[in-house]
Amino acid sequence: MIRAVVLDEWATYWEERLDSSDMKDQQKVNRAFYLYHKRHVQWSDEHDSLFLQFQVDDYGTKFTGSIDVDDFYLSRCDCKEPDCPHLLAAFFSLYSRSKSVTRWIEEWKKSRSTTDIFSQLQRASTLLKQKEQRFRSHSVEAWNERLTEAFATYDSAVVQKNPYLLMNLLDSYFLRIRQTEPVEEEMKKLYRLYSVCWLLYQLREETRTWNFSKNELERSVFSHFHYLVEMAEKAVNNLPHPLPFSFDPFLLELRTWARDFIAWDDDLFPFYFDVYRFLWTDVFTKATWRQEEMETLQDLRMPNILANIHHSLLLKNDDLAEKFFSLAAPDVLYYVSWWIEWLASLNDSKRMSRLLTWIEHSLEPFLQTLETNYLRTRYIQSLLQQFKRYGIVNEHPKQMERLMRATLPYSYYHYSDLLYEQGSYQQWVELQLYMGHRADDLPTEELRTIQKEAPELLLALYHDTVHYHVNQRTRQHYKLAVKYIKKLHTIYKKLKRLDQWELFLTTLQEETKRLRAFQEELERGKLTHVNG
């Protein structure tokens, strides 16, 4: 048992080193209390020893250390951080055996002298006036200072050890900045965009130190960045138009950050590129700004090429955009959905047709880069669904049909629907046969429509279906074969070609005479002799 006087000495040690008014020390105490409270501190060889060995499990990373019973100053932890939270957690673990850790923390928070506290206090009205004046102070420096204070709760070590906690830290940041928003409505809207972009700017450098695999990022981080991108897009959409001249200093700062968003290509680049495009499409709208930006993008790395495509499209220089598009092909197809949506919103059929041509030329090599048929199908389905959603399929039917035909079998469902909706029934049937589909795989309504309007087109499909089921050699399949034999009889009769029907049935009966079960099903279906 450690004597009370020794624990008091250790408590004094921490009280001298931790400042309750310092945000970092507050974080250290909170973190240490969490580790102690969650029983992440383990001891070994505690009794009859001048050194108490401990181990702390800090979000999956284990640190070991020792406490010098005679001189706490000589205590050490292998994390090598002076007065680290692991040593403090170990102190809490020992202190709790005879005293209250919670009470120690409460007393520590009140540790500043009454004289010191009163010397820092001001009248409430004065503080309120200062706060209001501060929130009315609109400069890049003032806003950056506010956001830096709000970001003080972010702990990179916590995220490195448990990326799932990133959202908690972001929530804390946004809660704080909501309390510092400007009073004026216009500036408040800009502040919300500025604060999201400021955070993304800070995280851009932070993410370079992360050692997570792409799978880990997808599971634990991507959803948070989706959230930030959505916040940025919403903030852009809420800005007043035209933008007031008072926004200019902040826009200049945002332009600098935006350039950093695309400074390098990594797993988080698509999120940053989305924000970059939002900003340059709807915020940085001056043509001279866009041209100046392109001059800074001379290094033809993939992020710069993509940015040049975007600026060229915004400047309506489609010839230049096409050159950059070909440089980025085929990987550029990962990023085309935004440009499709944007051109669709402009209702510019000619420019859309040109973009479709670029996409069509890049599709085959792009699909070869995807590792599985599942990924290829998913990409094509998503792309065609977007074309359908924005009316592009109906507006450019020839290009769409050519594109769908070139990407079979991944485009099958969309191509099948297109042919049916166009009334191209012969091509529709040929597609089903090419894909190896039988009549019982296909929608009944579509077969019924074709049988009504062009029944002769179904003959090949039904013949193929009959032979398939006969060859399966089971009673259930024989019943299905009889079902489609009857459908064939109906069509041949309607076409007044019963002689062909009689030849088909006679030949089939002869070829299957050894299949007793099938012959029985023919008898049940009253098909053992020719029915006129």
Short mmCIF file of C-alpha atoms in Angstrom, two decimals:
data_model
loop_
_atom_site.label_atom_id
_atom_site.label_comp_id
_atom_site.label_asym_id
_atom_site.label_seq_id
_atom_site.Cartn_x
_atom_site.Cartn_y
_atom_site.Cartn_z
CA MET A 1 0.00 0.00 0.00
CA ILE A 2 1.38 3.43 -0.98
CA ARG A 3 1.39 5.82 1.97
CA ALA A 4 -0.98 8.79 1.83
CA VAL A 5 1.88 11.25 2.19
CA VAL A 6 3.51 9.83 -0.95
CA LEU A 7 0.27 10.12 -2.92
CA ASP A 8 -0.04 13.71 -1.75
CA GLU A 9 3.48 14.42 -3.01
CA TRP A 10 2.60 12.93 -6.37
CA ALA A 11 -0.60 14.97 -6.47
CA THR A 12 1.44 18.10 -5.83
CA TYR A 13 3.77 17.12 -8.65
CA TRP A 14 0.86 17.09 -11.13
CA GLU A 15 -0.73 20.25 -9.72
CA GLU A 16 2.52 22.12 -10.37
CA ARG A 17 2.78 20.89 -13.94
CA LEU A 18 -0.81 21.10 -15.14
CA ASP A 19 -2.50 24.44 -15.75
CA SER A 20 -6.27 24.16 -15.45
CA SER A 21 -6.70 27.18 -17.75
CA ASP A 22 -4.64 25.59 -20.53
CA MET A 23 -6.70 23.74 -23.16
CA LYS A 24 -3.99 21.15 -23.86
CA ASP A 25 -3.63 20.33 -20.17
CA GLN A 26 -7.40 19.99 -19.89
CA GLN A 27 -7.30 17.51 -22.77
CA LYS A 28 -4.47 15.60 -21.10
CA VAL A 29 -6.39 15.28 -17.82
CA ASN A 30 -9.58 14.21 -19.63
CA ARG A 31 -7.68 11.61 -21.65
CA ALA A 32 -5.88 10.24 -18.60
CA PHE A 33 -9.13 10.03 -16.65
CA TYR A 34 -10.71 8.12 -19.54
CA LEU A 35 -7.84 5.59 -19.62
CA TYR A 36 -7.99 5.13 -15.85
CA HIS A 37 -11.79 4.98 -15.68
CA LYS A 38 -12.00 2.39 -18.50
CA ARG A 39 -9.46 0.20 -16.64
CA HIS A 40 -6.85 0.51 -19.37
CA VAL A 41 -4.05 0.68 -16.75
CA GLN A 42 -2.51 -2.67 -15.77
CA TRP A 43 0.15 -3.27 -13.09
CA SER A 44 2.88 -5.88 -12.56
CA ASP A 45 5.40 -6.51 -9.72
CA GLU A 46 3.72 -3.84 -7.66
CA HIS A 47 4.61 -5.10 -4.20
CA ASP A 48 8.02 -4.79 -2.49
CA SER A 49 9.53 -2.79 -5.30
CA LEU A 50 10.94 0.70 -5.60
CA PHE A 51 9.61 0.86 -9.15
CA LEU A 52 5.99 0.21 -10.04
CA GLN A 53 5.73 -1.19 -13.58
CA PHE A 54 2.56 -0.37 -15.53
CA GLN A 55 1.07 -0.83 -18.98
CA VAL A 56 -1.57 1.43 -20.58
CA ASP A 57 -3.73 0.37 -23.51
CA ASP A 58 -4.25 3.67 -25.36
CA TYR A 59 -6.82 3.05 -28.14
CA GLY A 60 -5.18 -0.23 -29.12
CA THR A 61 -1.54 0.87 -28.68
CA LYS A 62 0.17 -0.42 -25.55
CA PHE A 63 2.65 1.77 -23.64
CA THR A 64 4.75 0.60 -20.71
CA GLY A 65 6.34 2.67 -17.99
CA SER A 66 7.48 2.78 -14.38
CA ILE A 67 6.80 4.99 -11.38
CA ASP A 68 9.71 5.74 -9.04
CA VAL A 69 8.23 5.44 -5.55
CA ASP A 70 10.95 7.56 -3.94
CA ASP A 71 11.07 10.28 -6.57
CA PHE A 72 8.16 10.71 -8.93
CA TYR A 73 10.29 13.05 -11.06
CA LEU A 74 12.20 9.98 -12.26
CA SER A 75 9.06 8.15 -13.43
CA ARG A 76 9.05 7.30 -17.14
CA CYS A 77 6.78 6.08 -20.00
CA ASP A 78 8.07 4.65 -23.28
CA CYS A 79 5.90 7.04 -25.30
CA LYS A 80 8.68 9.51 -24.37
CA GLU A 81 6.24 12.42 -24.04
CA PRO A 82 7.05 14.48 -20.91
CA ASP A 83 4.33 14.22 -18.26
CA CYS A 84 2.27 12.12 -20.64
CA PRO A 85 -1.37 11.12 -20.09
CA HIS A 86 -0.23 7.51 -19.52
CA LEU A 87 1.78 8.49 -16.43
CA LEU A 88 -1.13 10.60 -15.25
CA ALA A 89 -3.53 7.68 -15.78
CA ALA A 90 -1.21 5.46 -13.75
CA PHE A 91 -1.20 8.09 -10.99
CA PHE A 92 -5.01 8.16 -11.03
CA SER A 93 -5.07 4.36 -10.77
CA LEU A 94 -2.92 4.42 -7.60
CA TYR A 95 -4.53 7.54 -6.15
CA SER A 96 -8.01 6.02 -6.45
CA ARG A 97 -7.11 3.25 -3.98
CA SER A 98 -7.33 5.62 -1.03
CA LYS A 99 -8.65 8.92 -2.37
CA SER A 100 -11.15 10.31 -4.90
CA VAL A 101 -9.77 11.03 -8.36
CA THR A 102 -12.90 12.98 -9.29
CA ARG A 103 -12.50 15.25 -6.28
CA TRP A 104 -8.81 15.80 -7.14
CA ILE A 105 -9.77 16.88 -10.67
CA GLU A 106 -12.47 19.22 -9.33
CA GLU A 107 -9.99 20.80 -6.93
CA TRP A 108 -7.41 21.08 -9.70
CA LYS A 109 -9.87 22.95 -11.87
CA LYS A 110 -10.30 25.46 -9.03
CA SER A 111 -6.59 25.57 -8.28
CA ARG A 112 -5.97 29.14 -9.38
CA SER A 113 -6.05 31.56 -6.46
CA THR A 114 -9.08 33.70 -5.83
CA THR A 115 -6.93 36.77 -6.33
CA ASP A 116 -5.76 35.50 -9.71
CA ILE A 117 -9.32 34.71 -10.80
CA PHE A 118 -10.69 38.07 -9.76
CA SER A 119 -7.80 39.84 -11.46
CA GLN A 120 -8.93 38.27 -14.75
CA LEU A 121 -12.64 38.86 -14.35
CA GLN A 122 -14.41 41.78 -15.97
CA ARG A 123 -17.95 43.01 -15.69
CA ALA A 124 -20.42 40.84 -17.63
CA SER A 125 -21.61 43.74 -19.73
CA THR A 126 -18.04 44.48 -20.84
CA LEU A 127 -17.50 40.84 -21.82
CA LEU A 128 -20.72 40.78 -23.80
CA LYS A 129 -19.71 43.94 -25.63
CA GLN A 130 -16.32 42.44 -26.40
CA LYS A 131 -17.92 39.25 -27.65
CA GLU A 132 -20.33 41.14 -29.87
CA GLN A 133 -17.50 43.35 -31.14
CA ARG A 134 -15.42 40.26 -31.83
CA PHE A 135 -18.19 38.64 -33.83
CA ARG A 136 -18.59 41.85 -35.81
CA SER A 137 -14.90 41.82 -36.64
CA HIS A 138 -14.70 40.52 -40.19
CA SER A 139 -11.16 39.94 -41.34
CA VAL A 140 -9.27 36.89 -42.48
CA GLU A 141 -7.04 37.12 -39.42
CA ALA A 142 -9.97 37.38 -36.98
CA TRP A 143 -11.84 34.47 -38.55
CA ASN A 144 -8.74 32.28 -38.68
CA GLU A 145 -8.11 32.99 -35.00
CA ARG A 146 -11.67 31.96 -34.07
CA LEU A 147 -11.45 28.77 -36.06
CA THR A 148 -8.05 27.91 -34.61
CA GLU A 149 -9.52 28.18 -31.12
CA ALA A 150 -12.45 25.96 -32.13
CA PHE A 151 -10.02 23.40 -33.54
CA ALA A 152 -8.04 23.22 -30.30
CA THR A 153 -10.05 20.17 -29.19
CA TYR A 154 -8.77 18.16 -32.16
CA ASP A 155 -6.27 15.52 -31.07
CA SER A 156 -4.37 13.94 -33.96
CA ALA A 157 -3.07 11.15 -31.72
CA VAL A 158 -6.64 10.06 -30.96
CA VAL A 159 -7.54 9.86 -34.65
CA GLN A 160 -4.35 8.00 -35.49
CA LYS A 161 -5.27 5.31 -32.98
CA ASN A 162 -9.00 5.23 -33.60
CA PRO A 163 -10.18 6.93 -36.81
CA TYR A 164 -13.81 6.24 -35.88
CA LEU A 165 -13.51 9.05 -33.32
CA LEU A 166 -12.93 11.64 -36.04
CA MET A 167 -16.64 12.46 -36.16
CA ASN A 168 -16.73 13.26 -32.44
CA LEU A 169 -13.87 15.72 -32.86
CA LEU A 170 -15.54 17.30 -35.90
CA ASP A 171 -18.82 17.64 -34.02
CA SER A 172 -16.97 19.46 -31.25
CA TYR A 173 -15.41 21.81 -33.81
CA PHE A 174 -18.72 22.67 -35.47
CA LEU A 175 -20.45 23.15 -32.13
CA ARG A 176 -17.81 25.70 -31.20
CA ILE A 177 -17.92 27.61 -34.48
CA ARG A 178 -21.70 27.88 -34.32
CA GLN A 179 -21.13 29.91 -31.15
CA THR A 180 -18.81 32.29 -33.00
CA GLU A 181 -20.86 32.98 -36.13
CA PRO A 182 -21.15 36.58 -37.33
CA VAL A 183 -24.31 38.51 -36.52
CA GLU A 184 -24.98 39.70 -40.09
CA GLU A 185 -26.84 37.16 -42.22
CA GLU A 186 -24.65 37.52 -45.34
CA MET A 187 -21.41 37.17 -43.40
CA LYS A 188 -22.85 34.21 -41.48
CA LYS A 189 -23.43 32.37 -44.76
CA LEU A 190 -19.88 33.04 -45.90
CA TYR A 191 -18.54 32.06 -42.47
CA ARG A 192 -20.17 28.64 -42.72
CA LEU A 193 -18.46 27.97 -46.04
CA TYR A 194 -15.19 29.44 -44.79
CA SER A 195 -15.21 27.32 -41.62
CA VAL A 196 -15.77 24.05 -43.52
CA CYS A 197 -13.02 24.86 -46.01
CA TRP A 198 -10.70 25.95 -43.20
CA LEU A 199 -11.22 22.56 -41.54
CA LEU A 200 -10.62 20.69 -44.80
CA TYR A 201 -7.46 22.73 -45.28
CA GLN A 202 -6.20 21.74 -41.82
CA LEU A 203 -7.08 18.09 -42.37
CA ARG A 204 -5.39 18.05 -45.78
CA GLU A 205 -1.96 18.26 -44.18
CA GLU A 206 -3.01 16.07 -41.26
CA THR A 207 -4.12 13.22 -43.55
CA ARG A 208 -0.65 12.99 -45.08
CA THR A 209 0.60 11.53 -41.79
CA TRP A 210 -2.09 8.85 -41.63
CA ASN A 211 -1.03 5.26 -42.16
CA PHE A 212 -4.47 3.78 -42.82
CA SER A 213 -5.10 1.41 -45.70
CA LYS A 214 -7.79 2.28 -48.21
CA ASN A 215 -10.07 -0.34 -46.66
CA GLU A 216 -9.64 1.25 -43.24
CA LEU A 217 -10.38 4.69 -44.69
CA GLU A 218 -13.51 3.39 -46.43
CA ARG A 219 -14.80 1.86 -43.20
CA SER A 220 -13.98 4.64 -40.76
CA VAL A 221 -13.23 7.95 -42.50
CA PHE A 222 -14.92 8.24 -45.89
CA SER A 223 -18.39 8.81 -44.41
CA HIS A 224 -17.05 11.80 -42.43
CA PHE A 225 -15.55 13.35 -45.54
CA HIS A 226 -18.82 12.77 -47.42
CA TYR A 227 -20.44 14.77 -44.64
CA LEU A 228 -17.91 17.61 -44.98
CA VAL A 229 -18.35 17.72 -48.77
CA GLU A 230 -22.13 17.92 -48.35
CA MET A 231 -21.71 20.75 -45.84
CA ALA A 232 -19.46 22.64 -48.27
CA GLU A 233 -21.93 22.17 -51.14
CA LYS A 234 -24.83 23.35 -49.02
CA ALA A 235 -22.86 26.39 -47.88
CA VAL A 236 -21.97 27.26 -51.50
CA ASN A 237 -25.62 26.99 -52.54
CA ASN A 238 -26.70 29.29 -49.69
CA LEU A 239 -24.36 32.15 -50.59
CA PRO A 240 -25.98 35.39 -51.77
CA HIS A 241 -25.64 36.32 -55.45
CA PRO A 242 -24.03 38.44 -56.63
CA LEU A 243 -21.34 38.09 -53.98
CA PRO A 244 -20.74 41.32 -52.02
CA PHE A 245 -17.37 43.08 -52.45
CA SER A 246 -16.80 42.59 -48.71
CA PHE A 247 -16.30 38.88 -49.47
CA ASP A 248 -13.20 39.46 -51.62
CA PRO A 249 -10.46 39.07 -48.92
CA PHE A 250 -12.04 35.80 -47.78
CA LEU A 251 -12.41 34.54 -51.35
CA LEU A 252 -8.71 35.17 -51.91
CA GLU A 253 -7.90 33.02 -48.87
CA LEU A 254 -10.32 30.31 -50.04
CA ARG A 255 -8.63 30.24 -53.46
CA THR A 256 -5.29 29.56 -51.76
CA TRP A 257 -6.77 26.70 -49.76
CA ALA A 258 -8.57 25.28 -52.79
CA ARG A 259 -5.26 25.00 -54.61
CA ASP A 260 -3.91 23.00 -51.69
CA PHE A 261 -6.94 20.68 -51.89
CA ILE A 262 -5.60 19.25 -55.16
CA ALA A 263 -1.92 19.40 -54.23
CA TRP A 264 -1.56 15.63 -54.34
CA ASP A 265 -3.43 12.52 -55.40
CA ASP A 266 -4.42 10.15 -52.60
CA ASP A 267 -7.44 8.16 -51.44
CA LEU A 268 -9.13 11.34 -50.15
CA PHE A 269 -8.49 13.35 -53.32
CA PRO A 270 -11.99 12.74 -54.82
CA PHE A 271 -13.58 14.45 -51.80
CA TYR A 272 -11.27 17.44 -52.06
CA PHE A 273 -11.73 17.66 -55.82
CA ASP A 274 -15.51 17.83 -55.35
CA VAL A 275 -15.12 20.85 -53.06
CA TYR A 276 -12.62 22.39 -55.49
CA ARG A 277 -15.20 22.10 -58.28
CA PHE A 278 -18.01 23.58 -56.16
CA LEU A 279 -15.88 26.58 -55.34
CA TRP A 280 -14.65 27.24 -58.87
CA THR A 281 -18.07 26.73 -60.43
CA ASP A 282 -20.22 28.90 -58.16
CA VAL A 283 -17.92 31.05 -56.01
CA PHE A 284 -14.80 31.96 -58.00
CA THR A 285 -16.75 32.91 -61.10
CA LYS A 286 -14.51 35.57 -62.66
CA ALA A 287 -13.02 34.42 -65.98
CA THR A 288 -9.70 36.13 -65.14
CA TRP A 289 -9.48 34.14 -61.89
CA ARG A 290 -10.05 30.89 -63.77
CA GLN A 291 -7.39 31.74 -66.34
CA GLU A 292 -4.94 32.69 -63.58
CA GLU A 293 -5.66 29.39 -61.86
CA MET A 294 -4.93 27.43 -65.03
CA GLU A 295 -1.55 29.16 -65.28
CA THR A 296 -0.62 27.65 -61.93
CA LEU A 297 -1.56 24.14 -63.12
CA GLN A 298 1.21 23.62 -65.67
CA ASP A 299 2.58 20.50 -63.98
CA LEU A 300 0.60 17.75 -65.71
CA ARG A 301 -0.08 15.53 -62.72
CA MET A 302 -3.50 13.90 -62.63
CA PRO A 303 -5.03 16.40 -60.12
CA ASN A 304 -3.90 19.34 -62.27
CA ILE A 305 -5.16 17.75 -65.48
CA LEU A 306 -8.58 17.19 -63.92
CA ALA A 307 -8.64 20.78 -62.68
CA ASN A 308 -7.71 22.00 -66.17
CA ILE A 309 -10.59 20.01 -67.68
CA HIS A 310 -12.92 21.71 -65.24
CA HIS A 311 -11.65 25.21 -65.90
CA SER A 312 -11.70 24.67 -69.67
CA LEU A 313 -15.33 23.58 -69.50
CA LEU A 314 -16.23 26.57 -67.33
CA LEU A 315 -14.51 28.88 -69.84
CA LYS A 316 -16.38 27.13 -72.69
CA ASN A 317 -13.11 26.09 -74.28
CA ASP A 318 -14.20 22.56 -75.12
CA ASP A 319 -11.32 21.99 -77.55
CA LEU A 320 -8.84 22.49 -74.72
CA ALA A 321 -11.00 20.43 -72.36
CA GLU A 322 -10.90 17.57 -74.88
CA LYS A 323 -7.09 17.66 -74.98
CA PHE A 324 -6.87 17.47 -71.21
CA PHE A 325 -9.57 14.77 -71.16
CA SER A 326 -7.49 12.58 -73.49
CA LEU A 327 -4.43 13.11 -71.27
CA ALA A 328 -6.34 11.91 -68.21
CA ALA A 329 -8.03 8.98 -69.96
CA PRO A 330 -9.07 6.41 -69.00
CA ASP A 331 -8.96 7.20 -65.24
CA VAL A 332 -10.77 10.47 -65.89
CA LEU A 333 -13.99 8.43 -66.03
CA TYR A 334 -13.92 8.19 -62.25
CA TYR A 335 -14.76 11.90 -62.19
CA VAL A 336 -17.17 12.47 -65.10
CA SER A 337 -20.44 12.26 -63.17
CA TRP A 338 -20.14 15.84 -61.91
CA TRP A 339 -19.58 17.24 -65.42
CA ILE A 340 -22.52 15.22 -66.74
CA GLU A 341 -24.77 16.71 -64.08
CA TRP A 342 -23.42 20.22 -64.67
CA LEU A 343 -23.88 20.15 -68.48
CA ALA A 344 -27.35 18.65 -68.04
CA SER A 345 -28.27 21.62 -65.83
CA LEU A 346 -27.20 23.98 -68.66
CA ASN A 347 -29.45 22.19 -71.18
CA ASP A 348 -26.62 22.42 -73.71
CA SER A 349 -27.28 19.46 -75.99
CA LYS A 350 -24.33 20.13 -78.29
CA ARG A 351 -21.75 20.23 -75.49
CA MET A 352 -23.32 17.18 -73.85
CA SER A 353 -23.03 15.26 -77.11
CA ARG A 354 -19.36 16.12 -77.24
CA LEU A 355 -18.79 14.95 -73.67
CA LEU A 356 -20.55 11.68 -74.50
CA THR A 357 -18.13 11.13 -77.36
CA TRP A 358 -15.15 11.61 -75.05
CA ILE A 359 -16.65 9.17 -72.57
CA GLU A 360 -17.41 6.61 -75.28
CA HIS A 361 -13.80 6.62 -76.53
CA SER A 362 -12.44 6.05 -73.00
CA LEU A 363 -14.86 3.39 -71.79
CA GLU A 364 -13.27 0.22 -73.15
CA PRO A 365 -9.76 0.86 -71.74
CA PHE A 366 -11.28 2.13 -68.50
CA LEU A 367 -13.34 -1.03 -67.96
CA GLN A 368 -10.18 -3.09 -68.45
CA THR A 369 -8.65 -1.36 -65.43
CA LEU A 370 -11.46 -2.61 -63.18
CA GLU A 371 -10.64 -5.95 -61.65
CA THR A 372 -13.99 -7.78 -61.68
CA ASN A 373 -17.15 -8.01 -63.76
CA TYR A 374 -19.04 -6.86 -60.68
CA LEU A 375 -17.10 -3.58 -60.59
CA ARG A 376 -17.54 -3.08 -64.34
CA THR A 377 -21.27 -3.72 -64.13
CA ARG A 378 -21.65 -1.43 -61.14
CA TYR A 379 -19.82 1.41 -62.89
CA ILE A 380 -21.79 1.10 -66.15
CA GLN A 381 -25.10 0.78 -64.32
CA SER A 382 -24.34 3.91 -62.31
CA LEU A 383 -23.27 5.86 -65.39
CA LEU A 384 -26.33 4.86 -67.43
CA GLN A 385 -28.64 5.53 -64.51
CA GLN A 386 -27.29 9.08 -64.40
CA PHE A 387 -27.85 9.50 -68.14
CA LYS A 388 -31.43 8.31 -67.70
CA ARG A 389 -32.06 10.55 -64.68
CA TYR A 390 -31.08 13.69 -66.60
CA GLY A 391 -32.98 12.75 -69.78
CA ILE A 392 -29.78 12.21 -71.76
CA VAL A 393 -30.86 8.77 -73.00
CA ASN A 394 -33.91 10.23 -74.75
CA GLU A 395 -32.09 13.35 -75.95
CA HIS A 396 -29.16 11.45 -77.51
CA PRO A 397 -30.64 8.03 -78.42
CA LYS A 398 -28.11 7.09 -81.13
CA GLN A 399 -25.09 7.86 -79.00
CA MET A 400 -26.65 6.10 -76.04
CA GLU A 401 -27.45 2.99 -78.06
CA ARG A 402 -23.91 2.89 -79.44
CA LEU A 403 -22.45 3.31 -75.97
CA MET A 404 -24.68 0.61 -74.48
CA ARG A 405 -23.91 -1.82 -77.28
CA ALA A 406 -20.18 -1.24 -76.82
CA THR A 407 -20.37 -1.98 -73.09
CA LEU A 408 -22.34 -5.21 -73.21
CA PRO A 409 -22.83 -7.34 -71.17
CA TYR A 410 -22.47 -4.74 -68.34
CA SER A 411 -25.11 -2.46 -69.90
CA TYR A 412 -27.63 -5.24 -70.59
CA TYR A 413 -30.54 -4.05 -68.44
CA HIS A 414 -30.44 -0.46 -69.64
CA TYR A 415 -29.94 -1.48 -73.28
CA SER A 416 -32.80 -3.96 -73.08
CA ASP A 417 -35.11 -1.27 -71.67
CA LEU A 418 -34.01 1.23 -74.34
CA LEU A 419 -34.73 -1.17 -77.23
CA TYR A 420 -38.11 -2.11 -75.80
CA GLU A 421 -39.12 1.52 -75.20
CA GLN A 422 -38.05 2.43 -78.76
CA GLY A 423 -40.15 -0.40 -80.17
CA SER A 424 -37.00 -2.03 -81.61
CA TYR A 425 -38.42 -5.48 -80.94
CA GLN A 426 -36.21 -7.42 -83.33
CA GLN A 427 -33.05 -6.01 -81.74
CA TRP A 428 -34.59 -6.66 -78.33
CA VAL A 429 -35.08 -10.37 -79.13
CA GLU A 430 -31.62 -10.62 -80.68
CA LEU A 431 -30.18 -9.12 -77.48
CA GLN A 432 -31.92 -11.74 -75.33
CA LEU A 433 -30.59 -14.55 -77.51
CA TYR A 434 -27.08 -13.02 -77.47
CA MET A 435 -27.20 -12.89 -73.65
CA GLY A 436 -28.36 -16.52 -73.51
CA HIS A 437 -31.72 -15.68 -71.96
CA ARG A 438 -34.78 -17.85 -72.34
CA ALA A 439 -38.39 -16.74 -72.55
CA ASP A 440 -39.05 -17.69 -68.91
CA ASP A 441 -36.23 -15.32 -67.82
CA LEU A 442 -37.98 -12.32 -69.36
CA PRO A 443 -40.82 -10.01 -68.22
CA THR A 444 -44.20 -11.42 -69.17
CA GLU A 445 -45.58 -7.99 -70.05
CA GLU A 446 -42.87 -7.33 -72.61
CA LEU A 447 -43.33 -10.76 -74.23
CA ARG A 448 -47.08 -10.21 -74.37
CA THR A 449 -46.63 -6.83 -76.09
CA ILE A 450 -44.25 -8.22 -78.72
CA GLN A 451 -46.49 -11.24 -79.35
CA LYS A 452 -49.33 -8.83 -80.02
CA GLU A 453 -47.42 -6.43 -82.29
CA ALA A 454 -44.75 -8.61 -83.96
CA PRO A 455 -45.33 -12.27 -83.00
CA GLU A 456 -42.96 -13.71 -85.64
CA LEU A 457 -40.01 -12.16 -83.74
CA LEU A 458 -40.60 -14.49 -80.79
CA LEU A 459 -40.34 -17.72 -82.78
CA ALA A 460 -36.57 -18.09 -82.41
CA LEU A 461 -36.73 -17.25 -78.70
CA TYR A 462 -39.50 -19.77 -78.00
CA HIS A 463 -37.84 -22.51 -80.09
CA ASP A 464 -34.61 -21.95 -78.14
CA THR A 465 -36.52 -22.10 -74.84
CA VAL A 466 -38.26 -25.38 -75.80
CA HIS A 467 -34.97 -27.09 -76.71
CA TYR A 468 -33.32 -25.88 -73.49
CA HIS A 469 -36.02 -27.39 -71.27
CA VAL A 470 -36.17 -30.67 -73.21
CA ASN A 471 -32.41 -31.06 -72.80
CA GLN A 472 -32.62 -30.69 -69.00
CA ARG A 473 -34.22 -34.16 -68.80
CA THR A 474 -36.50 -33.55 -65.81
CA ARG A 475 -40.27 -33.71 -65.51
CA GLN A 476 -40.54 -30.09 -64.41
CA HIS A 477 -38.57 -28.89 -67.41
CA TYR A 478 -40.67 -31.04 -69.74
CA LYS A 479 -43.78 -29.27 -68.47
CA LEU A 480 -42.20 -25.90 -69.24
CA ALA A 481 -41.22 -27.12 -72.70
CA VAL A 482 -44.85 -28.06 -73.40
CA LYS A 483 -45.94 -24.60 -72.23
CA TYR A 484 -43.78 -22.91 -74.86
CA ILE A 485 -44.67 -25.47 -77.55
CA LYS A 486 -48.25 -24.33 -77.12
CA LYS A 487 -47.17 -20.69 -77.40
CA LEU A 488 -45.41 -21.57 -80.65
CA HIS A 489 -48.60 -23.20 -81.92
CA THR A 490 -50.54 -20.01 -81.15
CA ILE A 491 -48.05 -17.85 -83.07
CA TYR A 492 -47.79 -20.19 -86.09
CA LYS A 493 -51.56 -20.35 -86.28
CA LYS A 494 -51.86 -16.54 -86.15
CA LEU A 495 -49.26 -16.26 -88.93
CA LYS A 496 -51.06 -18.92 -90.96
CA ARG A 497 -47.92 -21.04 -91.10
CA LEU A 498 -49.28 -24.25 -89.58
CA ASP A 499 -47.29 -26.37 -92.03
CA GLN A 500 -44.10 -25.21 -90.33
CA TRP A 501 -45.66 -25.93 -86.95
CA GLU A 502 -46.58 -29.48 -88.04
CA LEU A 503 -43.04 -30.10 -89.29
CA PHE A 504 -41.54 -28.78 -86.05
CA LEU A 505 -43.77 -30.93 -83.80
CA THR A 506 -43.31 -34.07 -85.87
CA THR A 507 -39.56 -33.65 -85.88
CA LEU A 508 -39.51 -33.00 -82.12
CA GLN A 509 -41.60 -36.06 -81.39
CA GLU A 510 -39.27 -38.21 -83.46
CA GLU A 511 -36.13 -36.83 -81.84
CA THR A 512 -37.47 -37.37 -78.31
CA LYS A 513 -39.25 -40.69 -78.71
CA ARG A 514 -36.91 -42.32 -76.17
CA LEU A 515 -37.82 -39.68 -73.54
CA ARG A 516 -40.85 -41.40 -72.04
CA ALA A 517 -41.60 -38.67 -69.47
CA PHE A 518 -41.52 -35.99 -72.14
CA GLN A 519 -43.84 -38.02 -74.38
CA GLU A 520 -46.23 -38.32 -71.45
CA GLU A 521 -46.22 -34.54 -71.00
CA LEU A 522 -46.93 -34.12 -74.69
CA GLU A 523 -49.94 -36.42 -74.30
CA ARG A 524 -51.18 -34.45 -71.28
CA GLY A 525 -50.86 -31.31 -73.36
CA LYS A 526 -52.76 -32.98 -76.22
CA LEU A 527 -49.74 -32.58 -78.48
CA THR A 528 -49.12 -36.20 -79.46
CA HIS A 529 -50.63 -35.60 -82.86
CA VAL A 530 -50.78 -32.53 -85.00
CA ASN A 531 -53.47 -30.06 -83.92
CA GLY A 532 -54.73 -27.80 -86.64
#
